[in-house]
Amino acid sequence: MRILTLSWEYPPIVEGGLARHVRKLSEQLVRDGHEVHVVTRGGGRLESVEDRHGVVVHRVREPEFPKDDLDAFIAWVEHMNEDMLAAGAELGGGFDVVHSHDWLVASAGRSLARRRRVPWLVTVHATEYGRHQGWVDKHPQSHIHGVERRMARGADHVITCSHFMREQVADVFGVARARISAIPNGIDPSDLQPVADLPRLRAKFAAPDEKLVLLVGRLVYEKGFHLALDALPGLIRRVGKVRFLIAGSGTAEAELKEQAERLGLMEHGTFVGWTGDDVLHSLYRIADLCLVPSIYEPFGLVALEAMASGCPTIVADTGGLREVVPRGRRVGLRFRASSVRSLERMAQQLLTDDALRERLVAEASEHVLRFDWAEVARETTGVYGRLIASRRRLRRAATT
């Protein structure tokens, strides 16, 4: 198959987990014998067209997107879609399917699929409704929610990264469940090899007799970092020598640092900002515990990466995290979502029970093997194939 994929981010431009997902899926599809073209944004010294591990990447040059003005960001997205549509149109025909990832490239994807008269597939990685816990009545949330609804309803098929998200898309957007497939993210353990001198790296953040608690991700409200900070003073009192490490950046960074100052935590930990994957994978290896306290989480890639790296993990009992850390499997612990007290108790239990941590790590090392990119690609091409076959049947019926 010839596959045309659209994504607003693709390595080395990485804003979050979406870029990694699109890269790994695209590279696996190429390994499986398919031809994949990705239209994405570029800038700086990046080539306008390049071959990255067999994936043909076409970059439209865009200015840096506005981070603090949502109206300006929406206008920026609309301009990016116009450029992506033009770039995609230049590639000509011969594609079997157009695959858009999230609302930011919905307009270009829909137009390109219609021009080529091929199936249009979208992957919904998250929703504005979920990020804002249903509060989407006011602008600009209402605008983004509307784009997502039209995208989900207008696509030939929708893929979500979890069954939780499948239900949300069906309920919130009114999409028939038969038109939605839940295909989880994958993970490649070979990507998680640390490159740093681990003893030296750990010594930068914690003494040998201290426990190191790691939090990773975008510093935004829905990731629940404020809950973890609220739990840390009590955890430090009960366990003793505990330090925290927060790796990530985002719009809530200043607010979280102010919260840490107010709680007297800055002498007990560090905000290291955004880190590259090589450093991040090393951080998983040196931590005694990884906390994933999300309020809204479509999947939970951080939890999966932590478990694959041998880091004991505690997650909120919510969303897609329930599928990454399923009940009945001792691969990680789940605390009551949004409960600071529950999080504090569970972290205390795990930090003071070496045997439990070892059991969780051993079980998790087997569990993560289920999240295989080869299987993700197989299921995805299965959806492609069904859509293509259905389109051909409709065309034959129309000519008879």
CSV table of C-alpha atoms in Angstrom, one decimal:
chain,number,residue,atom,x,y,z
A,1,MET,CA,0.0,0.0,0.0
A,2,ARG,CA,0.9,3.7,-0.5
A,3,ILE,CA,0.1,5.6,2.7
A,4,LEU,CA,-0.1,9.3,3.0
A,5,THR,CA,0.2,10.4,6.7
A,6,LEU,CA,-0.3,13.8,8.2
A,7,SER,CA,1.1,14.9,11.5
A,8,TRP,CA,1.9,18.3,13.0
A,9,GLU,CA,5.0,16.9,14.6
A,10,TYR,CA,7.6,14.3,13.5
A,11,PRO,CA,11.1,13.8,14.8
A,12,PRO,CA,13.3,15.7,15.3
A,13,ILE,CA,10.4,18.1,16.0
A,14,VAL,CA,8.8,16.6,19.1
A,15,GLU,CA,6.1,18.2,21.2
A,16,GLY,CA,4.8,15.0,22.9
A,17,GLY,CA,4.0,11.4,22.4
A,18,LEU,CA,2.3,11.9,19.1
A,19,ALA,CA,5.5,12.4,17.2
A,20,ARG,CA,7.0,9.2,18.6
A,21,HIS,CA,3.8,7.3,17.7
A,22,VAL,CA,3.7,8.5,14.1
A,23,ARG,CA,7.4,7.7,13.6
A,24,LYS,CA,7.4,4.2,15.1
A,25,LEU,CA,4.2,3.3,13.2
A,26,SER,CA,5.5,4.7,9.9
A,27,GLU,CA,8.8,2.9,10.2
A,28,GLN,CA,7.2,-0.4,11.0
A,29,LEU,CA,4.8,0.0,8.1
A,30,VAL,CA,7.9,0.5,5.8
A,31,ARG,CA,9.5,-2.6,7.3
A,32,ASP,CA,6.3,-4.5,6.4
A,33,GLY,CA,6.7,-3.5,2.8
A,34,HIS,CA,4.5,-0.5,2.5
A,35,GLU,CA,5.4,2.9,1.1
A,36,VAL,CA,4.8,5.7,3.6
A,37,HIS,CA,4.9,9.5,3.0
A,38,VAL,CA,4.6,11.8,6.0
A,39,VAL,CA,3.6,15.4,5.5
A,40,THR,CA,4.6,17.4,8.6
A,41,ARG,CA,5.9,20.8,9.6
A,42,GLY,CA,9.6,21.8,9.4
A,43,GLY,CA,11.8,24.8,10.0
A,44,GLY,CA,15.4,25.8,10.6
A,45,ARG,CA,17.8,23.7,8.7
A,46,LEU,CA,15.6,20.7,8.2
A,47,GLU,CA,15.3,19.4,4.7
A,48,SER,CA,12.0,19.9,2.9
A,49,VAL,CA,12.1,16.3,1.8
A,50,GLU,CA,14.2,13.5,3.4
A,51,ASP,CA,14.3,9.8,3.8
A,52,ARG,CA,14.2,8.8,7.5
A,53,HIS,CA,14.6,5.1,7.9
A,54,GLY,CA,12.6,4.4,4.8
A,55,VAL,CA,9.8,6.9,5.5
A,56,VAL,CA,9.7,9.8,3.0
A,57,VAL,CA,9.2,12.9,5.1
A,58,HIS,CA,7.9,16.1,3.5
A,59,ARG,CA,8.2,19.2,5.7
A,60,VAL,CA,6.3,22.5,5.2
A,61,ARG,CA,8.3,25.4,6.6
A,62,GLU,CA,6.3,27.1,9.4
A,63,PRO,CA,7.2,29.8,11.9
A,64,GLU,CA,7.4,28.9,15.6
A,65,PHE,CA,3.9,28.4,16.8
A,66,PRO,CA,2.5,30.9,19.4
A,67,LYS,CA,2.5,29.3,22.8
A,68,ASP,CA,0.6,31.8,24.9
A,69,ASP,CA,-2.2,33.0,22.6
A,70,LEU,CA,-4.7,30.3,21.7
A,71,ASP,CA,-6.5,32.5,19.1
A,72,ALA,CA,-3.1,33.1,17.3
A,73,PHE,CA,-2.4,29.3,17.6
A,74,ILE,CA,-5.7,28.4,15.9
A,75,ALA,CA,-4.8,30.8,13.1
A,76,TRP,CA,-1.4,29.3,12.9
A,77,VAL,CA,-2.9,25.8,12.6
A,78,GLU,CA,-5.2,26.9,9.8
A,79,HIS,CA,-2.2,28.3,7.9
A,80,MET,CA,-0.2,25.1,8.5
A,81,ASN,CA,-3.1,23.0,7.0
A,82,GLU,CA,-3.2,25.2,3.9
A,83,ASP,CA,0.5,24.6,3.4
A,84,MET,CA,0.1,20.8,4.1
A,85,LEU,CA,-2.7,20.6,1.6
A,86,ALA,CA,-0.5,22.3,-1.0
A,87,ALA,CA,2.4,20.0,-0.2
A,88,GLY,CA,0.2,16.9,-0.3
A,89,ALA,CA,-1.3,17.9,-3.6
A,90,GLU,CA,2.1,18.1,-5.2
A,91,LEU,CA,2.7,14.5,-4.4
A,92,GLY,CA,0.1,13.5,-7.0
A,93,GLY,CA,-2.1,10.4,-6.9
A,94,GLY,CA,-1.5,6.7,-6.4
A,95,PHE,CA,-2.1,6.7,-2.6
A,96,ASP,CA,-4.4,4.1,-1.2
A,97,VAL,CA,-5.3,5.9,2.1
A,98,VAL,CA,-4.9,9.2,3.9
A,99,HIS,CA,-4.2,9.0,7.6
A,100,SER,CA,-4.5,12.1,9.8
A,101,HIS,CA,-3.3,12.3,13.4
A,102,ASP,CA,-5.4,14.5,15.6
A,103,TRP,CA,-7.4,17.7,14.9
A,104,LEU,CA,-4.4,19.8,14.0
A,105,VAL,CA,-4.1,18.3,10.6
A,106,ALA,CA,-7.8,17.3,10.0
A,107,SER,CA,-8.6,19.9,7.4
A,108,ALA,CA,-5.7,19.0,5.1
A,109,GLY,CA,-6.2,15.3,5.5
A,110,ARG,CA,-9.9,15.5,4.7
A,111,SER,CA,-9.3,17.6,1.6
A,112,LEU,CA,-6.5,15.4,0.3
A,113,ALA,CA,-8.6,12.2,0.8
A,114,ARG,CA,-11.5,13.8,-1.1
A,115,ARG,CA,-9.3,14.9,-4.0
A,116,ARG,CA,-7.9,11.5,-4.3
A,117,ARG,CA,-11.2,9.7,-3.6
A,118,VAL,CA,-9.5,7.4,-1.1
A,119,PRO,CA,-10.4,6.5,2.5
A,120,TRP,CA,-9.7,9.0,5.1
A,121,LEU,CA,-8.6,7.6,8.5
A,122,VAL,CA,-8.0,9.6,11.6
A,123,THR,CA,-6.3,8.7,14.9
A,124,VAL,CA,-7.6,10.6,17.9
A,125,HIS,CA,-4.8,10.7,20.4
A,126,ALA,CA,-6.8,13.0,22.9
A,127,THR,CA,-9.8,15.2,22.9
A,128,GLU,CA,-10.4,18.8,24.0
A,129,TYR,CA,-13.4,17.5,25.9
A,130,GLY,CA,-11.2,15.2,27.9
A,131,ARG,CA,-8.4,17.7,28.5
A,132,HIS,CA,-10.9,20.1,30.0
A,133,GLN,CA,-13.2,17.6,31.7
A,134,GLY,CA,-16.2,18.5,29.6
A,135,TRP,CA,-15.8,22.3,29.8
A,136,VAL,CA,-15.8,23.1,26.1
A,137,ASP,CA,-18.5,25.7,25.9
A,138,LYS,CA,-16.2,28.8,25.6
A,139,HIS,CA,-13.8,29.8,22.9
A,140,PRO,CA,-11.2,28.6,22.0
A,141,GLN,CA,-12.1,25.2,23.5
A,142,SER,CA,-15.4,25.2,21.7
A,143,HIS,CA,-13.6,25.7,18.4
A,144,ILE,CA,-11.2,22.8,18.9
A,145,HIS,CA,-14.0,20.6,20.1
A,146,GLY,CA,-16.0,21.4,17.0
A,147,VAL,CA,-13.1,20.6,14.7
A,148,GLU,CA,-12.6,17.3,16.5
A,149,ARG,CA,-16.3,16.4,16.3
A,150,ARG,CA,-16.5,17.1,12.6
A,151,MET,CA,-13.2,15.2,12.0
A,152,ALA,CA,-14.5,12.1,13.9
A,153,ARG,CA,-17.9,12.2,12.2
A,154,GLY,CA,-16.5,12.9,8.7
A,155,ALA,CA,-13.7,10.3,8.7
A,156,ASP,CA,-14.2,6.9,7.1
A,157,HIS,CA,-12.8,5.3,10.3
A,158,VAL,CA,-11.3,6.4,13.6
A,159,ILE,CA,-8.5,4.8,15.5
A,160,THR,CA,-8.0,5.4,19.3
A,161,CYS,CA,-5.1,4.4,21.5
A,162,SER,CA,-7.3,2.7,24.1
A,163,HIS,CA,-10.8,1.3,24.7
A,164,PHE,CA,-11.3,4.2,27.1
A,165,MET,CA,-10.8,6.6,24.2
A,166,ARG,CA,-13.0,4.5,21.9
A,167,GLU,CA,-15.9,5.0,24.3
A,168,GLN,CA,-15.2,8.7,24.7
A,169,VAL,CA,-15.1,9.3,20.9
A,170,ALA,CA,-18.4,7.3,20.5
A,171,ASP,CA,-20.2,9.1,23.4
A,172,VAL,CA,-18.9,12.6,23.0
A,173,PHE,CA,-18.9,12.9,19.2
A,174,GLY,CA,-21.7,10.5,18.4
A,175,VAL,CA,-19.7,8.1,16.2
A,176,ALA,CA,-20.9,4.6,15.8
A,177,ARG,CA,-18.6,2.1,17.6
A,178,ALA,CA,-18.4,0.0,14.5
A,179,ARG,CA,-16.4,2.9,12.9
A,180,ILE,CA,-13.9,3.1,15.8
A,181,SER,CA,-10.9,0.7,16.4
A,182,ALA,CA,-8.9,0.7,19.6
A,183,ILE,CA,-5.3,0.0,18.8
A,184,PRO,CA,-2.8,0.7,21.7
A,185,ASN,CA,0.5,2.4,21.3
A,186,GLY,CA,3.5,0.2,21.0
A,187,ILE,CA,6.9,0.3,22.6
A,188,ASP,CA,10.3,-0.7,21.4
A,189,PRO,CA,12.6,-1.8,24.3
A,190,SER,CA,15.7,-1.1,22.1
A,191,ASP,CA,14.7,2.6,22.1
A,192,LEU,CA,15.0,2.7,25.9
A,193,GLN,CA,18.7,1.9,26.3
A,194,PRO,CA,20.3,4.5,28.7
A,195,VAL,CA,23.4,6.2,27.4
A,196,ALA,CA,24.5,8.1,30.5
A,197,ASP,CA,26.8,7.0,33.3
A,198,LEU,CA,24.0,5.9,35.5
A,199,PRO,CA,25.8,6.1,38.9
A,200,ARG,CA,27.1,9.5,38.1
A,201,LEU,CA,23.7,10.7,36.8
A,202,ARG,CA,21.9,9.4,39.9
A,203,ALA,CA,24.4,11.2,42.2
A,204,LYS,CA,23.4,14.5,40.6
A,205,PHE,CA,19.9,14.1,42.0
A,206,ALA,CA,20.0,11.8,45.0
A,207,ALA,CA,22.4,10.4,47.6
A,208,PRO,CA,22.8,6.6,47.8
A,209,ASP,CA,20.5,6.4,50.9
A,210,GLU,CA,17.8,8.5,49.3
A,211,LYS,CA,14.8,7.4,47.3
A,212,LEU,CA,14.3,9.1,44.0
A,213,VAL,CA,10.7,9.7,42.7
A,214,LEU,CA,10.4,10.6,39.0
A,215,LEU,CA,7.6,12.4,37.2
A,216,VAL,CA,7.7,12.8,33.4
A,217,GLY,CA,5.6,14.6,30.9
A,218,ARG,CA,4.1,17.8,29.7
A,219,LEU,CA,3.6,20.2,32.6
A,220,VAL,CA,-0.1,20.9,32.0
A,221,TYR,CA,-3.1,20.6,34.4
A,222,GLU,CA,-4.5,17.3,33.1
A,223,LYS,CA,-1.2,15.4,33.8
A,224,GLY,CA,-1.8,15.9,37.6
A,225,PHE,CA,1.7,17.0,38.6
A,226,HIS,CA,0.1,19.3,41.2
A,227,LEU,CA,-1.4,16.2,43.0
A,228,ALA,CA,2.0,14.6,43.2
A,229,LEU,CA,3.5,17.8,44.7
A,230,ASP,CA,0.7,17.9,47.3
A,231,ALA,CA,1.5,14.3,48.2
A,232,LEU,CA,5.3,14.8,48.6
A,233,PRO,CA,5.5,16.6,52.0
A,234,GLY,CA,3.6,13.8,53.7
A,235,LEU,CA,5.6,11.1,51.8
A,236,ILE,CA,8.8,12.8,52.9
A,237,ARG,CA,7.7,12.9,56.5
A,238,ARG,CA,6.7,9.2,56.5
A,239,VAL,CA,9.6,7.7,54.5
A,240,GLY,CA,12.3,10.1,55.3
A,241,LYS,CA,15.0,10.6,52.7
A,242,VAL,CA,13.0,11.1,49.5
A,243,ARG,CA,13.9,13.4,46.6
A,244,PHE,CA,11.8,14.2,43.5
A,245,LEU,CA,12.7,14.8,39.9
A,246,ILE,CA,10.3,16.4,37.4
A,247,ALA,CA,11.3,16.1,33.7
A,248,GLY,CA,9.2,18.0,31.3
A,249,SER,CA,8.0,21.5,30.2
A,250,GLY,CA,4.7,23.1,29.6
A,251,THR,CA,2.3,25.9,30.3
A,252,ALA,CA,1.9,25.0,34.0
A,253,GLU,CA,5.7,25.0,34.8
A,254,ALA,CA,5.8,28.3,36.6
A,255,GLU,CA,2.7,27.5,38.6
A,256,LEU,CA,4.1,24.1,39.6
A,257,LYS,CA,7.4,25.7,40.7
A,258,GLU,CA,5.5,28.2,42.8
A,259,GLN,CA,3.5,25.3,44.4
A,260,ALA,CA,6.8,23.5,45.2
A,261,GLU,CA,8.2,26.6,46.8
A,262,ARG,CA,5.1,27.1,48.8
A,263,LEU,CA,5.2,23.5,50.1
A,264,GLY,CA,8.9,23.8,51.0
A,265,LEU,CA,9.9,21.2,48.4
A,266,MET,CA,12.6,22.9,46.4
A,267,GLU,CA,15.3,21.7,48.7
A,268,HIS,CA,14.0,18.1,48.2
A,269,GLY,CA,14.0,17.9,44.4
A,270,THR,CA,14.6,19.4,40.9
A,271,PHE,CA,12.7,20.5,37.8
A,272,VAL,CA,15.0,19.6,34.9
A,273,GLY,CA,12.8,20.8,32.1
A,274,TRP,CA,12.5,19.0,28.8
A,275,THR,CA,15.0,16.3,28.1
A,276,GLY,CA,15.9,14.3,25.0
A,277,ASP,CA,14.9,10.7,24.9
A,278,ASP,CA,18.4,9.4,25.7
A,279,VAL,CA,18.5,11.3,29.0
A,280,LEU,CA,14.9,10.5,29.8
A,281,HIS,CA,15.5,6.8,29.4
A,282,SER,CA,18.5,7.1,31.7
A,283,LEU,CA,16.3,8.8,34.3
A,284,TYR,CA,13.8,5.9,34.3
A,285,ARG,CA,16.8,3.6,35.1
A,286,ILE,CA,18.0,5.6,38.1
A,287,ALA,CA,14.6,6.3,39.8
A,288,ASP,CA,13.2,4.2,42.6
A,289,LEU,CA,9.6,5.0,41.5
A,290,CYS,CA,7.8,6.7,38.6
A,291,LEU,CA,4.5,8.5,39.4
A,292,VAL,CA,1.9,9.0,36.7
A,293,PRO,CA,-0.8,11.0,38.5
A,294,SER,CA,-2.8,12.1,35.4
A,295,ILE,CA,-6.3,13.5,35.7
A,296,TYR,CA,-7.0,12.8,32.0
A,297,GLU,CA,-4.9,10.2,30.2
A,298,PRO,CA,-5.9,8.7,26.9
A,299,PHE,CA,-3.2,6.0,27.0
A,300,GLY,CA,-0.2,6.4,29.3
A,301,LEU,CA,3.0,6.1,27.4
A,302,VAL,CA,5.1,7.3,30.3
A,303,ALA,CA,3.9,4.4,32.4
A,304,LEU,CA,4.7,2.0,29.7
A,305,GLU,CA,8.2,3.4,29.2
A,306,ALA,CA,8.9,3.4,32.9
A,307,MET,CA,7.8,-0.3,33.3
A,308,ALA,CA,9.9,-1.3,30.2
A,309,SER,CA,12.9,0.5,31.7
A,310,GLY,CA,12.6,-1.5,35.0
A,311,CYS,CA,11.2,1.4,37.1
A,312,PRO,CA,8.4,0.5,39.6
A,313,THR,CA,5.4,2.5,38.6
A,314,ILE,CA,2.3,4.0,40.2
A,315,VAL,CA,-0.5,5.4,38.0
A,316,ALA,CA,-3.9,7.1,38.6
A,317,ASP,CA,-6.9,4.7,38.3
A,318,THR,CA,-8.3,6.5,35.2
A,319,GLY,CA,-8.6,6.5,31.5
A,320,GLY,CA,-6.1,4.5,29.4
A,321,LEU,CA,-3.8,4.0,32.3
A,322,ARG,CA,-6.2,1.2,33.4
A,323,GLU,CA,-5.3,-0.7,30.3
A,324,VAL,CA,-1.6,-0.1,30.6
A,325,VAL,CA,-1.7,-1.2,34.3
A,326,PRO,CA,-4.6,-3.6,34.3
A,327,ARG,CA,-6.3,-4.7,37.5
A,328,GLY,CA,-5.3,-8.2,38.5
A,329,ARG,CA,-1.8,-7.9,37.0
A,330,ARG,CA,0.9,-7.1,39.4
A,331,VAL,CA,2.8,-4.9,37.0
A,332,GLY,CA,2.3,-1.6,38.7
A,333,LEU,CA,0.0,0.0,41.3
A,334,ARG,CA,-3.0,2.2,40.8
A,335,PHE,CA,-4.1,4.9,43.2
A,336,ARG,CA,-7.6,6.5,43.5
A,337,ALA,CA,-7.6,9.2,40.8
A,338,SER,CA,-7.2,12.8,42.0
A,339,SER,CA,-6.8,11.5,45.6
A,340,VAL,CA,-3.6,13.0,47.2
A,341,ARG,CA,-4.0,10.7,50.2
A,342,SER,CA,-4.3,7.6,48.2
A,343,LEU,CA,-1.3,8.5,46.1
A,344,GLU,CA,0.8,9.3,49.2
A,345,ARG,CA,-0.1,6.0,50.8
A,346,MET,CA,0.7,3.9,47.7
A,347,ALA,CA,4.0,5.7,47.2
A,348,GLN,CA,4.9,5.1,50.8
A,349,GLN,CA,4.1,1.4,50.4
A,350,LEU,CA,6.2,1.0,47.3
A,351,LEU,CA,9.2,3.0,48.6
A,352,THR,CA,9.4,1.0,51.8
A,353,ASP,CA,8.9,-2.5,50.3
A,354,ASP,CA,11.9,-3.6,48.3
A,355,ALA,CA,10.4,-7.1,47.6
A,356,LEU,CA,7.2,-5.5,46.2
A,357,ARG,CA,9.2,-3.3,43.9
A,358,GLU,CA,11.2,-6.2,42.6
A,359,ARG,CA,8.0,-8.3,41.9
A,360,LEU,CA,6.4,-5.4,40.0
A,361,VAL,CA,9.5,-4.9,37.9
A,362,ALA,CA,9.7,-8.6,37.0
A,363,GLU,CA,6.0,-8.9,36.1
A,364,ALA,CA,6.1,-5.6,34.1
A,365,SER,CA,9.1,-6.7,32.0
A,366,GLU,CA,6.8,-9.5,30.6
A,367,HIS,CA,3.7,-7.4,30.4
A,368,VAL,CA,5.2,-4.6,28.2
A,369,LEU,CA,6.0,-7.2,25.5
A,370,ARG,CA,2.3,-7.1,24.6
A,371,PHE,CA,2.7,-3.6,23.3
A,372,ASP,CA,4.6,-4.4,20.1
A,373,TRP,CA,4.8,-2.1,17.1
A,374,ALA,CA,4.6,-5.0,14.7
A,375,GLU,CA,1.2,-5.8,16.1
A,376,VAL,CA,0.1,-2.2,16.1
A,377,ALA,CA,1.1,-1.9,12.4
A,378,ARG,CA,-0.7,-5.2,11.6
A,379,GLU,CA,-3.9,-4.0,13.2
A,380,THR,CA,-3.6,-0.6,11.5
A,381,THR,CA,-3.1,-2.1,8.0
A,382,GLY,CA,-6.0,-4.4,8.7
A,383,VAL,CA,-8.2,-1.2,9.1
A,384,TYR,CA,-6.7,0.2,5.9
A,385,GLY,CA,-7.4,-2.9,4.0
A,386,ARG,CA,-11.0,-3.1,5.1
A,387,LEU,CA,-11.6,0.6,4.2
A,388,ILE,CA,-10.0,0.2,0.7
A,389,ALA,CA,-12.0,-3.0,0.0
A,390,SER,CA,-15.2,-1.3,1.1
A,391,ARG,CA,-14.5,1.7,-1.2
A,392,ARG,CA,-13.9,-0.6,-4.1
A,393,ARG,CA,-17.2,-2.4,-3.5
A,394,LEU,CA,-19.1,0.9,-3.5
A,395,ARG,CA,-17.4,1.9,-6.7
A,396,ARG,CA,-18.3,-1.3,-8.4
A,397,ALA,CA,-21.9,-1.1,-7.2
A,398,ALA,CA,-22.1,2.4,-8.5
A,399,THR,CA,-21.1,1.3,-12.0
A,400,THR,CA,-23.5,-1.6,-12.3
